[in-house]
Tab-separated table of C-alpha atoms in Angstrom:
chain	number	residue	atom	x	y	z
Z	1	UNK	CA	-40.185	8.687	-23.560
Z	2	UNK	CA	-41.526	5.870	-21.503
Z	3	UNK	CA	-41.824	6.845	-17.808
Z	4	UNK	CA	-39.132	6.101	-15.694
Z	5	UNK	CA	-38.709	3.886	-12.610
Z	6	UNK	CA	-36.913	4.921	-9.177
Z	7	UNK	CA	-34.818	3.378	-6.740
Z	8	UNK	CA	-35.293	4.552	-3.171
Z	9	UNK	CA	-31.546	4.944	-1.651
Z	10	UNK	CA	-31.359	4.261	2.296
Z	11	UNK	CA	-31.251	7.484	3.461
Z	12	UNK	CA	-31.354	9.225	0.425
Z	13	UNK	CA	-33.823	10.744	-1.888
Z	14	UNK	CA	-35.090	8.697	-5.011
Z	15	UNK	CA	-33.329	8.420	-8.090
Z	16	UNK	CA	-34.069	7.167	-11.363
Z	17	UNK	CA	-33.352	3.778	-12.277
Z	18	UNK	CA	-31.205	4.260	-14.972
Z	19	UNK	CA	-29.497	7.015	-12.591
Z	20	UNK	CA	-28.642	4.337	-10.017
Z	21	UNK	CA	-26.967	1.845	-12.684
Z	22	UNK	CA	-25.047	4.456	-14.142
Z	23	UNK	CA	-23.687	5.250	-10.553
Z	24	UNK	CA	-23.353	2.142	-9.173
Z	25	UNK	CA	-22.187	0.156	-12.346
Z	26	UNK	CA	-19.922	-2.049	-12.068
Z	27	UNK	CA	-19.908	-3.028	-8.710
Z	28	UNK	CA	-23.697	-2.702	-8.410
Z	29	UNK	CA	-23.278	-4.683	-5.367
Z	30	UNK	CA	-23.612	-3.367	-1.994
Z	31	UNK	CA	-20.525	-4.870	-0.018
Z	32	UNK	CA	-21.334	-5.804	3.489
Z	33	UNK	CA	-18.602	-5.137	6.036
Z	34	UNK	CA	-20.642	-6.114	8.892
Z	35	UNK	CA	-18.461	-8.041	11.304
Z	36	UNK	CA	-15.123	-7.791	9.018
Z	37	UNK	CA	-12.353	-9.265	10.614
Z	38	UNK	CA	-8.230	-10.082	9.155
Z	39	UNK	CA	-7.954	-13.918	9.002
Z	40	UNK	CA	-4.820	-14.806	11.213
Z	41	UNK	CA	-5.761	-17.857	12.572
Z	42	UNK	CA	-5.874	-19.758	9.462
Z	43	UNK	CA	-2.915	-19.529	6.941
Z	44	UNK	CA	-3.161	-21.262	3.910
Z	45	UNK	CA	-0.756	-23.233	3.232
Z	46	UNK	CA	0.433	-21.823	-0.587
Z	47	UNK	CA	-0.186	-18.903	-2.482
Z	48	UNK	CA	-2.705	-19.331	-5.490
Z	49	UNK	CA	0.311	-18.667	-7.578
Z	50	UNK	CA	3.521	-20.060	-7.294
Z	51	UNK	CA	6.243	-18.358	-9.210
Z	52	UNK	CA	9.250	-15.575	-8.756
Z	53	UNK	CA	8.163	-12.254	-8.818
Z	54	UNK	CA	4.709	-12.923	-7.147
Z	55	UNK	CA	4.024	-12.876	-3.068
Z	56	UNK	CA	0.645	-13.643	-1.724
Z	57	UNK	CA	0.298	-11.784	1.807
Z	58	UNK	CA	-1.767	-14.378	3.645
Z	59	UNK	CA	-4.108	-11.690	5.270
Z	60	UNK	CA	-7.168	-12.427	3.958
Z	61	UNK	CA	-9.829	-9.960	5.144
Z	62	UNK	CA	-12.990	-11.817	6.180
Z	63	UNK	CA	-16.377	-10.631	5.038
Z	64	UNK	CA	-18.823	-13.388	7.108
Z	65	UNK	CA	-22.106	-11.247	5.937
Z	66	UNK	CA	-21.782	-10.806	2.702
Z	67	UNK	CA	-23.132	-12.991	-0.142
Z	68	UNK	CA	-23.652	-11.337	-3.471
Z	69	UNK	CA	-21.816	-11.805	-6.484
Z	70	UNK	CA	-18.909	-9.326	-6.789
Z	71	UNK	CA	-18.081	-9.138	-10.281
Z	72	UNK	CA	-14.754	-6.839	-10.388
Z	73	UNK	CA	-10.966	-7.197	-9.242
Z	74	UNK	CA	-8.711	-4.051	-8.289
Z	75	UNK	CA	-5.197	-3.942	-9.365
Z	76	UNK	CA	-3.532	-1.457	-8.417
Z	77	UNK	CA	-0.057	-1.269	-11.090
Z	78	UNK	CA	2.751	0.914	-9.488
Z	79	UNK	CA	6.773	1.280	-10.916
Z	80	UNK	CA	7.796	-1.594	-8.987
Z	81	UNK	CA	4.332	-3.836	-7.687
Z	82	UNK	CA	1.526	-4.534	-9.068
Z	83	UNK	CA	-1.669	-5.014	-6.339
Z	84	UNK	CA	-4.501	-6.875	-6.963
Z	85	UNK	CA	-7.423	-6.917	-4.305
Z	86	UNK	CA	-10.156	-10.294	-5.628
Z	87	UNK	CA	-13.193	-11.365	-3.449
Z	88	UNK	CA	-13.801	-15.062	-3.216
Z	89	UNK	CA	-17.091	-16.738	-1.812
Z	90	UNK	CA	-17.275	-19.613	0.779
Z	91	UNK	CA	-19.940	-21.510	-0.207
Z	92	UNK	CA	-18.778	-24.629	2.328
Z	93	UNK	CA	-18.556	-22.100	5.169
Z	94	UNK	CA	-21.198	-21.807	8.015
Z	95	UNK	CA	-22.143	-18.201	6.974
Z	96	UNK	CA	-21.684	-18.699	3.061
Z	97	UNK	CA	-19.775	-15.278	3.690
Z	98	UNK	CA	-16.155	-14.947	1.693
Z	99	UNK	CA	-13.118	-12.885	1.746
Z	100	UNK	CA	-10.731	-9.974	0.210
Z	101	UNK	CA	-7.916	-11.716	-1.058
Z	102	UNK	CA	-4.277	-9.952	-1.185
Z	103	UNK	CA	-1.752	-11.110	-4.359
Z	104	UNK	CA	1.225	-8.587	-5.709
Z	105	UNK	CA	2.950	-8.963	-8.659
Z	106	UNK	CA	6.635	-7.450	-9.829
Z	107	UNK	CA	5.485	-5.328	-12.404
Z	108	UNK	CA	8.122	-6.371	-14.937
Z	109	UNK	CA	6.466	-9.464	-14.585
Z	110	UNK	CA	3.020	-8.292	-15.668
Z	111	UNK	CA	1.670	-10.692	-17.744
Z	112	UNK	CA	1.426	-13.232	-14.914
Z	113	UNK	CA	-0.664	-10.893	-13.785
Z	114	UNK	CA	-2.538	-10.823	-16.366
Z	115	UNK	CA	-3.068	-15.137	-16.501
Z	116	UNK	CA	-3.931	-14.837	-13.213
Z	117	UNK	CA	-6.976	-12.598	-13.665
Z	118	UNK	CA	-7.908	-13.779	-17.182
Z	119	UNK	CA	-8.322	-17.615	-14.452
Z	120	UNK	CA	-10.542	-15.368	-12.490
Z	121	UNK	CA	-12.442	-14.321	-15.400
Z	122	UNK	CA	-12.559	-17.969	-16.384
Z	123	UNK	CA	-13.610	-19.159	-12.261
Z	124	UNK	CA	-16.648	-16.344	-12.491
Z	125	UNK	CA	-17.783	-17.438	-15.337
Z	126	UNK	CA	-18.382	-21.088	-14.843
Z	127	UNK	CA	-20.107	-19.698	-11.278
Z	128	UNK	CA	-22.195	-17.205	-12.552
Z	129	UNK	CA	-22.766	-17.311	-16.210
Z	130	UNK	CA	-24.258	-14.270	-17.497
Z	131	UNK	CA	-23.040	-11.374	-19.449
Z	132	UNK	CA	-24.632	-8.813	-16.985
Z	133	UNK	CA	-22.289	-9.621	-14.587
Z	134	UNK	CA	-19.383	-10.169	-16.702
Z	135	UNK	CA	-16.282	-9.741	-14.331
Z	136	UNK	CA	-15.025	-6.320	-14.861
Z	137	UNK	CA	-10.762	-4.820	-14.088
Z	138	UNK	CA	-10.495	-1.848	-11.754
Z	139	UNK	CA	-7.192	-0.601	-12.201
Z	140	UNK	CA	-5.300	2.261	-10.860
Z	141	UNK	CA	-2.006	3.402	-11.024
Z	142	UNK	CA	0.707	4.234	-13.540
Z	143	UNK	CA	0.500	1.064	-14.987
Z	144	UNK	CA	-3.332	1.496	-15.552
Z	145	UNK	CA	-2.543	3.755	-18.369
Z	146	UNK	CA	0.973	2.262	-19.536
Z	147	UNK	CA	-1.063	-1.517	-19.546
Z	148	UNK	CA	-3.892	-0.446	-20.326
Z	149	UNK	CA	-4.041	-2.337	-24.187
Z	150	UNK	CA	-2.074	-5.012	-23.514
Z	151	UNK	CA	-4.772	-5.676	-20.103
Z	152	UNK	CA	-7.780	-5.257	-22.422
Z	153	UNK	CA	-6.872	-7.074	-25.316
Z	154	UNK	CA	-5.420	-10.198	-23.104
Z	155	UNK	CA	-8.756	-10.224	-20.733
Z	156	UNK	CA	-11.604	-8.950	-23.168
Z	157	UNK	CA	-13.322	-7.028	-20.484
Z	158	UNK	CA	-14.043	-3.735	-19.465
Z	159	UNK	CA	-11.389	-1.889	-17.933
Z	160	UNK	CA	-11.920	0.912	-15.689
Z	161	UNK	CA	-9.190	3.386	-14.679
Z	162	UNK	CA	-9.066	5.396	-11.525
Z	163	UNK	CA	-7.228	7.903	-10.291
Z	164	UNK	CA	-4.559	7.198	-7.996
Z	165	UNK	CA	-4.392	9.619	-5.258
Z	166	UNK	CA	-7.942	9.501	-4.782
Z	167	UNK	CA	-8.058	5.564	-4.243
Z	168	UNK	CA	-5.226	6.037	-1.732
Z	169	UNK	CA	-7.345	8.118	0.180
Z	170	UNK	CA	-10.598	5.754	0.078
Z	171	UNK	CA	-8.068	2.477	0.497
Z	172	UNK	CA	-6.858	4.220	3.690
Z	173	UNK	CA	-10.273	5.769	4.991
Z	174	UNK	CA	-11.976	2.224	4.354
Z	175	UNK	CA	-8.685	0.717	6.520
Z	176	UNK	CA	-8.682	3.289	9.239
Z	177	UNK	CA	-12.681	2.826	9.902
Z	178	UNK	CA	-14.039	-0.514	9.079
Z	179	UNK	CA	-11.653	-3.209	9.812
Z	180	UNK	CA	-10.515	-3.978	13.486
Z	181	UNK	CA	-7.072	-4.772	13.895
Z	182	UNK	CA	-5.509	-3.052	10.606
Z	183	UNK	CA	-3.791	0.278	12.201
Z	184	UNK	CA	-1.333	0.083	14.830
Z	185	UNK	CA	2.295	1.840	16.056
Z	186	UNK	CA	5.383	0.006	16.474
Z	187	UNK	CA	8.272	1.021	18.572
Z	188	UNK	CA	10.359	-1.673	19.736
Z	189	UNK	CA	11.581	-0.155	23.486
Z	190	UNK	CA	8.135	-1.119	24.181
Z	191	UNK	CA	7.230	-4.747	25.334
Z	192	UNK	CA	4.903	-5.181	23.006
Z	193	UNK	CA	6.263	-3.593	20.384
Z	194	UNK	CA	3.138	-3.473	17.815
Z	195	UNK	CA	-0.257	-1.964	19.202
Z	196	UNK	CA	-3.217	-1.822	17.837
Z	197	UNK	CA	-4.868	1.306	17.288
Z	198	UNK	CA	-8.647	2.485	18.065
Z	199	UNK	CA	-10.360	4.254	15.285
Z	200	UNK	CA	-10.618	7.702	16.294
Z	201	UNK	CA	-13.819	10.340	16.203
Z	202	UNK	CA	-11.542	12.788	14.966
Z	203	UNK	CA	-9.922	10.981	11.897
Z	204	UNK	CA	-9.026	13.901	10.245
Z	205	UNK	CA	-6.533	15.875	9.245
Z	206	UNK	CA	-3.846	13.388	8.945
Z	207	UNK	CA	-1.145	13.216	6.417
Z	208	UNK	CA	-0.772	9.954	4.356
Z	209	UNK	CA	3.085	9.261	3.237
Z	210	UNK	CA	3.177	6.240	1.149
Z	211	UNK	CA	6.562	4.302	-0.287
Z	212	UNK	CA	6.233	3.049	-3.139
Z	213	UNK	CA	9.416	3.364	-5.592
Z	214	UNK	CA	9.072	6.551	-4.987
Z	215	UNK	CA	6.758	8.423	-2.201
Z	216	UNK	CA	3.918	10.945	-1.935
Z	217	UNK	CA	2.718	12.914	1.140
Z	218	UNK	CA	-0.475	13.475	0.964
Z	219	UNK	CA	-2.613	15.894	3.279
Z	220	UNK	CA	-6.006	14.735	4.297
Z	221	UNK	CA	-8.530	17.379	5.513
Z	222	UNK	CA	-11.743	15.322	5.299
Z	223	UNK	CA	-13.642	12.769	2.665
Z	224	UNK	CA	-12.056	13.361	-0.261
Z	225	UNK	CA	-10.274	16.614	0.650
Z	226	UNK	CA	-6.609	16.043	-0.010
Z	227	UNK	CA	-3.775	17.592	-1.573
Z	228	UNK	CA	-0.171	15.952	-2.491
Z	229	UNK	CA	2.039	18.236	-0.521
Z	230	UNK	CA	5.065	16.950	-1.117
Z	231	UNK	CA	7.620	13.930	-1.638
Z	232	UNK	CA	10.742	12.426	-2.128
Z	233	UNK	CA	12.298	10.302	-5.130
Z	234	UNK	CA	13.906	8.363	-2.616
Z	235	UNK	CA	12.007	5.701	-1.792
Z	236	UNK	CA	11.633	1.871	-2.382
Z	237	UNK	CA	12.709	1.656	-6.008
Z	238	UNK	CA	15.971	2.965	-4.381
Z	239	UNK	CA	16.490	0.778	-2.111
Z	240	UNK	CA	15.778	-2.146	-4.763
Z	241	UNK	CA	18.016	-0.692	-6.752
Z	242	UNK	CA	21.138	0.168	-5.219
Z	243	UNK	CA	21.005	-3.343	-3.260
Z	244	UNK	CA	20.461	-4.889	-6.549
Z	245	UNK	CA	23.913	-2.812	-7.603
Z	246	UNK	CA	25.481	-3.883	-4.215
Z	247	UNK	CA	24.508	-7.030	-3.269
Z	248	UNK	CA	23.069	-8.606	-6.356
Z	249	UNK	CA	20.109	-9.686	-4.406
Z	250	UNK	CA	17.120	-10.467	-7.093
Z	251	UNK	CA	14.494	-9.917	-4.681
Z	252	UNK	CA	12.825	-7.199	-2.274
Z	253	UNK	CA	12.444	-9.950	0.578
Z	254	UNK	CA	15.911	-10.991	0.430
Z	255	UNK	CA	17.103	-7.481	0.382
Z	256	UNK	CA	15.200	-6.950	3.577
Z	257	UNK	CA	16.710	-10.542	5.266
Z	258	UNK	CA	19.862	-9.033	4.429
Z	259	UNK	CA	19.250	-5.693	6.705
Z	260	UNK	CA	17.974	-8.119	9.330
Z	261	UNK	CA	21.414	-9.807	9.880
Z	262	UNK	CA	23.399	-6.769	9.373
Z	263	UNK	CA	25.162	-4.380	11.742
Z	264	UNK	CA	25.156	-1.055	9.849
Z	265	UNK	CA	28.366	0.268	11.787
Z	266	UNK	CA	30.418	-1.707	9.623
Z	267	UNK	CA	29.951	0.831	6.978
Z	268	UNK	CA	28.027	4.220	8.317
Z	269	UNK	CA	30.183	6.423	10.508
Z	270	UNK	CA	28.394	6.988	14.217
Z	271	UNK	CA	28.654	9.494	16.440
Z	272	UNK	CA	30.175	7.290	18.760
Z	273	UNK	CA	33.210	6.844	16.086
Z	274	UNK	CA	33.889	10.777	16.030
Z	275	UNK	CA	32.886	11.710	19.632
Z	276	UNK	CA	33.720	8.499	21.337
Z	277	UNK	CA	31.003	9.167	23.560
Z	278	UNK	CA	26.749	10.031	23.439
Z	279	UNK	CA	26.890	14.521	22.405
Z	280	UNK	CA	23.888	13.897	24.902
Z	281	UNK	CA	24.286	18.158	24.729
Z	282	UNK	CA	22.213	17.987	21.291
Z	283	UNK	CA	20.376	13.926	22.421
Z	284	UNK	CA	22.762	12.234	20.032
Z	285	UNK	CA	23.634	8.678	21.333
Z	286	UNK	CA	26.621	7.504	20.123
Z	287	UNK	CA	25.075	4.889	17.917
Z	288	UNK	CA	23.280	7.721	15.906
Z	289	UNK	CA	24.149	7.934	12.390
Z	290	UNK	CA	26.430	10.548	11.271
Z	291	UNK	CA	27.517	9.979	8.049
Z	292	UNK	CA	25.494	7.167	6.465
Z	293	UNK	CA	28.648	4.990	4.362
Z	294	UNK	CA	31.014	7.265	6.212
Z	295	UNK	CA	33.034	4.646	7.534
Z	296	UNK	CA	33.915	3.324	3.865
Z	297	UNK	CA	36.228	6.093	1.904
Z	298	UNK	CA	38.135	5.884	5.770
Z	299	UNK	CA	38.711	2.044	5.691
Z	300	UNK	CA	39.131	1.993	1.698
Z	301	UNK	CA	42.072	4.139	1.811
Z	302	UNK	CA	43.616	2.290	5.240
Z	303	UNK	CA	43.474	-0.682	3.363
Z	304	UNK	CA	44.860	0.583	0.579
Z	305	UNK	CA	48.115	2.302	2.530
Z	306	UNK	CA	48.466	-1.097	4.113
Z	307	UNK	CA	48.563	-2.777	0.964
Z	308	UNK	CA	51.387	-0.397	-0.240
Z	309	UNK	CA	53.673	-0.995	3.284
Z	310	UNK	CA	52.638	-4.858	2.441
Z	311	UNK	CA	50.217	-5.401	5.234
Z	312	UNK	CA	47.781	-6.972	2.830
Z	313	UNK	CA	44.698	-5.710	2.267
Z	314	UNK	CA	41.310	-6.541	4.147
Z	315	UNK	CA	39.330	-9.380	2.924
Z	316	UNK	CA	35.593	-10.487	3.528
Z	317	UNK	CA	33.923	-13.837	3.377
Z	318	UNK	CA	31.618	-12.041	0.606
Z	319	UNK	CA	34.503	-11.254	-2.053
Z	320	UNK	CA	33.441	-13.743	-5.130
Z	321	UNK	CA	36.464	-12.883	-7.509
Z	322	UNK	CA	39.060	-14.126	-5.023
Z	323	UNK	CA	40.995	-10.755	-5.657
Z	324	UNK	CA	42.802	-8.711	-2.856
Z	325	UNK	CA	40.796	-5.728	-1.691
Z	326	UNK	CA	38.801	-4.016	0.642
Z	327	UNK	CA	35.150	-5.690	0.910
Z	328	UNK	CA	31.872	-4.829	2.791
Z	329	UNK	CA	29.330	-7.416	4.126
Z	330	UNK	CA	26.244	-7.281	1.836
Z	331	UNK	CA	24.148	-7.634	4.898
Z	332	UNK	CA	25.730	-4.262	6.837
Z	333	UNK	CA	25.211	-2.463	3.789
Z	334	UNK	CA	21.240	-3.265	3.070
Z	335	UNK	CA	20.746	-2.407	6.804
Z	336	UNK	CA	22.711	1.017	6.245
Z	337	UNK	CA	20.741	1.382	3.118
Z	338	UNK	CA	17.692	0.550	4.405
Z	339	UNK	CA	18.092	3.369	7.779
Z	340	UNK	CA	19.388	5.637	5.584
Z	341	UNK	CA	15.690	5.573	2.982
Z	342	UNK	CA	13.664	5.003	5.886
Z	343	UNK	CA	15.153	8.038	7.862
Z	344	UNK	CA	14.929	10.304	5.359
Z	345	UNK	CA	11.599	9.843	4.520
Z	346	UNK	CA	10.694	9.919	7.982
Z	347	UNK	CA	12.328	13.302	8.788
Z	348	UNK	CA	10.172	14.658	5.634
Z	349	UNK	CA	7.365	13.518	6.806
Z	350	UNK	CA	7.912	15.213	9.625
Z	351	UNK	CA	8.671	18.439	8.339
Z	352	UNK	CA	5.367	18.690	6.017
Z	353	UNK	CA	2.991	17.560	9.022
Z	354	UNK	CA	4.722	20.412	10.310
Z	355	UNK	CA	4.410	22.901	7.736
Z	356	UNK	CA	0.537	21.733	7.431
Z	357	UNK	CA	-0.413	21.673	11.281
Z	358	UNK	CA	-1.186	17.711	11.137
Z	359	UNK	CA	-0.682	15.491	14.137
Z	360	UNK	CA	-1.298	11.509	12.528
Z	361	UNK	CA	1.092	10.449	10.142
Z	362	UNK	CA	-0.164	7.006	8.270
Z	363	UNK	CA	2.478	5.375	6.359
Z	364	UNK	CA	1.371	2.968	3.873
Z	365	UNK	CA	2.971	1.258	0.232
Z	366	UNK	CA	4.550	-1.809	-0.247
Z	367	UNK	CA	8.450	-0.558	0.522
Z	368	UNK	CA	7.289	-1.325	4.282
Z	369	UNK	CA	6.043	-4.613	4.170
Z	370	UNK	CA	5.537	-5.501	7.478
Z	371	UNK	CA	9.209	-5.067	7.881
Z	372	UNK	CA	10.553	-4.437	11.673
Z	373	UNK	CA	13.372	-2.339	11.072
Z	374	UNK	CA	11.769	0.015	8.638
Z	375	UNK	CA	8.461	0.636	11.193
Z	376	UNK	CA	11.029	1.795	14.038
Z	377	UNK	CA	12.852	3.851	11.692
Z	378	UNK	CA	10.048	5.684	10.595
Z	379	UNK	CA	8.207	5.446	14.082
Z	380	UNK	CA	11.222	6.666	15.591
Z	381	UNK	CA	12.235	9.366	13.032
Z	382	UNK	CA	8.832	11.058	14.023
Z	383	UNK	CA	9.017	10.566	17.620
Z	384	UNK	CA	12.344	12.304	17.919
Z	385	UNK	CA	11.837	15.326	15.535
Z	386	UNK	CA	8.304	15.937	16.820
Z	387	UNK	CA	9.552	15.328	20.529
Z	388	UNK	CA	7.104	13.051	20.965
Z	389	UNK	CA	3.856	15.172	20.193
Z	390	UNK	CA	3.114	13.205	16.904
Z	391	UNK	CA	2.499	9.592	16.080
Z	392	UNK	CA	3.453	7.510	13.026
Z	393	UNK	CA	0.369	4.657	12.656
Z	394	UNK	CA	1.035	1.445	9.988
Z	395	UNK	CA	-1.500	-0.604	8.376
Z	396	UNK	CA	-1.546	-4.575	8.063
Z	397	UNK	CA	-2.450	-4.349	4.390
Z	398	UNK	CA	-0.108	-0.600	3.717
Z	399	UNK	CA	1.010	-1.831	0.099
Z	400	UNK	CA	-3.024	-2.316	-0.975
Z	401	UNK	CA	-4.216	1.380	-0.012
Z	402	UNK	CA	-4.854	2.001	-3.947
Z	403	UNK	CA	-5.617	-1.522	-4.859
Z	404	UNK	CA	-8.579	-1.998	-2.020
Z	405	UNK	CA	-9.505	1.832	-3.015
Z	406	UNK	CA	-10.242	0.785	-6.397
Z	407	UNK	CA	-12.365	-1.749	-5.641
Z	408	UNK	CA	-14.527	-0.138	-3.845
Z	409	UNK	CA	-14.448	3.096	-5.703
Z	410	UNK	CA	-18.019	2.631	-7.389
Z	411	UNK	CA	-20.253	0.944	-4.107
Z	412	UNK	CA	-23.363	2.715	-3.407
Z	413	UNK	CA	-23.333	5.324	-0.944
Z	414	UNK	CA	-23.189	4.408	2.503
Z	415	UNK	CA	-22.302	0.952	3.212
Z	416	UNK	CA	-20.515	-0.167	5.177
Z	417	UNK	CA	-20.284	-0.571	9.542
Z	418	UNK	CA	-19.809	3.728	9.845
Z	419	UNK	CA	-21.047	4.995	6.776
Z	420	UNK	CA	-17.008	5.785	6.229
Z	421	UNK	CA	-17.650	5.741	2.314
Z	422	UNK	CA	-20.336	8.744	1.624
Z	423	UNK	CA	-21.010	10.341	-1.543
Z	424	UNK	CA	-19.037	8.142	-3.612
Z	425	UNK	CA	-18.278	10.329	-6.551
Z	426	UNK	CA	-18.004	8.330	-10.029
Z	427	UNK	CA	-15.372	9.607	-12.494
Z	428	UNK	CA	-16.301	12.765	-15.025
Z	429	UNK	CA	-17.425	10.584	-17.941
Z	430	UNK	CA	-20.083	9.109	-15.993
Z	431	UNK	CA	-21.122	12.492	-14.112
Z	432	UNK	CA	-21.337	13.721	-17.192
Z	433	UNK	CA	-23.887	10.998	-17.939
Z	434	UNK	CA	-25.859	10.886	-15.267
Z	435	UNK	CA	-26.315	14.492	-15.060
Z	436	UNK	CA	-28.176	14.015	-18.484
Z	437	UNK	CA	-29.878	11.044	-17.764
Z	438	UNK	CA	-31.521	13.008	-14.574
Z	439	UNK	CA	-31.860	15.894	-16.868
Z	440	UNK	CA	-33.998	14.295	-19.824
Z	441	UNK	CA	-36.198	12.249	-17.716
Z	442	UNK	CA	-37.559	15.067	-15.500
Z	443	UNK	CA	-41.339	16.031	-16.357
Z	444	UNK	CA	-40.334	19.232	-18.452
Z	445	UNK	CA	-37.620	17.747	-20.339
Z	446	UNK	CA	-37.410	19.447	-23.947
Z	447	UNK	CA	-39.204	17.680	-26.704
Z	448	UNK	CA	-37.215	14.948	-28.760
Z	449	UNK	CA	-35.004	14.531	-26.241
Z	450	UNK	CA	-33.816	10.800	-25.081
């Protein structure tokens, strides 16, 4: 066997060569994070793609130092969304730095997904020209098994799948340490009601709950210590799909508009509607929910006894078959819908950082989106069980935890700012080969071997 070279690893023993590119393959590039910032001064004006279904979050995350090539994309394909993180360069900027781009997909609507990386494919190509650094799909996900074909016979690249929970985890550690201005609370009694949060010494143990259709709570203890504790089928996909049911609203935005110009008493039954008053006894005000919909079987059958002593029965400006009957506004029921998801999950959330002695809840996945009402909810869900003792952080980027995760799943060890991304483990396949590749090529290897 010819002898073997070695790569000398900052702060790390050496390796053999063919040990590093097994590790650090693809992605052999070292990222630089140095001096990472969110771009929010500079909106562009369109998204790359314009087309129903797709939503391009205009938070590009700045990377001024670095200048390699990156040849991968992350998606990240979930029941509902599917993420996909993309680096660009800037070769007309100052620095000749570029940035993490943010695009999501509805995942019915996959294969413009697919067009859209196959023009990335195309973009590197021209740019770089050779095979060795052919771009290469990170995907993660449900949808990076159920896809998985139909992705590699449409691109004709590699394909790498990644486990989910464990990108979630490196998405949100990457988040939490490296990029200024990402994690913040939100409670709207304050006068600025989003803060930005410094990244603490002690980042762990925290528990991660992220809303996707459905949602996972995930305990933290440490660099890839975590365990799924619990969750709830309750989640996004639920509120898509009832308001879809309800309203007829095609998409997730215009579901959440809705909630924004609603007044959920017109449907959920208060405390204030069986008390008349705040039970201030138990710290119920009297605009508390008690009955989320409550209100509805009351004034369904009211209108319906009025109708039989010919009183008529109520009518909204929302009724489209012109019929008699007793209607709801579309908007008070996505904002009662919307509490009623977001509470829920908050109060379980609650209950496992409880049961599992953690004080910093994260909430991330794309059911949030940035969305006012649903940070309070949650914010104020764990304020009020917790009696203030615990603290429910967001993320600028919370539907890309699995997406960013994925991309940088495979970056040699420590880079980064804080070193936040140690002992980067690759999947079994290529332990597996790695471990034999150090084997054969130390100086008593058995004879024959390769």
């Amino acid at each position: 066997m010819p002898p073997s070279t070695t790569v000398q690893t900052e702060g790390h023993r050496k390796r053999p060569a063919r040990l590093e590119e097994a590790i650090t393959n693809p992605g052999s590039v070292k990222i630089n994070v140095t001096g990472a910032f969110i771009v929010d001064d500079e909106p562009r004006s369109r998204s790359p793609i314009e087309a129903d279904g797709v939503h391009y979050e205009n938070k590009d995350i700045r990377l001024p130092h670095h200048r390699g090539v990156v040849s991968h994309v992350a998606v990240d394909i979930g029941g509902s969304l599917a993420k996909l993180v993309y680096f660009t360069r800037e070769l007309d900027s100052e620095d000749n730095g570029g940035r993490l781009n943010f695009l999501n997909f509805e995942t019915h609507r996959i294969d413009i997904c697919i067009n859209f990386i196959r023009q990335l494919k195309e973009e590197h190509e021209k740019r770089n020209g050779s095979a060795r650094d052919e771009l290469c799909v990170v995907a993660t996900g449900g949808g990076a098994y159920k896809f998985y074909e139909k992705l590699k016979q449409a691109l004709n690249v590699n394909i790498l799948r990644e486990e989910e929970m464990e990108c979630l985890i490196i998405g949100l550690d990457f988040f939490i340490t490296e990029i200024p201005n990402e994690v913040f609370t939100y409670s709207d009694t304050d006068s600025e009601p989003m803060q930005f949060a410094e990244a603490r010494p002690d980042v762990y143990p925290y528990l991660l709950v992220n809303i996707g259709s459905g949602v996972s709570m995930i305990k933290v203890s440490g660099p890839r210590q975590f365990q799924r504790v619990g969750g709830t089928h309750l989640g996004g996909g639920t509120f898509w799909g009832l308001m879809s049911l309800l309203t007829g609203a095609r998409t997730f935005d215009d579901m959440l508009a809705m909630a924004d110009r609603g007044d959920n008493s017109g449907v959920d039954m208060l405390v204030g509607d069986i008390y008349g008053m705040d039970y201030s006894k138990i710290g119920l005000k009297s605009t508390a929910i008690a009955s989320t919909f409550g209100k509805v079987f009351r004034l369904k059958n009211a209108a319906e006894r009025g109708a039989e002593d010919g009183e008529g029965l109520i009518r909204d400006e929302h009724s489209e078959n012109g019929q008699d009957g007793v209607h709801f506004k579309h908007e008070d029921m996505s904002r009662s819908l919307l509490y009623a998801i977001s509470n829920n999950i908050g109060q379980i959330a609650y209950l496992q950082s409880e049961k599992h002695e953690v004080k910093h809840i994260y909430f991330g996945g794309s059911f949030i989106r940035g969305h006012r009402q649903t940070m309070n909810t949650l914010s104020y869900a764990i304020r009020f069980w917790s009696k203030g003792e615990k603290q429910a952080y967001f993320l600028r980027h919370e539907g890309y935890l699995g997406a960013v995760g994925a991309f940088i799943r495979r970056q040699p060890q420590n880079w980064g700012r804080r070193n936040s991304v140690d002992d980067v483990a690759a999947p079994q396949a290529v332990r597996n080969l790695t471990q034999n590749i150090a084997l054969n090529e130390q100086p008593n290897s058995a004879p024959g071997s390769s």
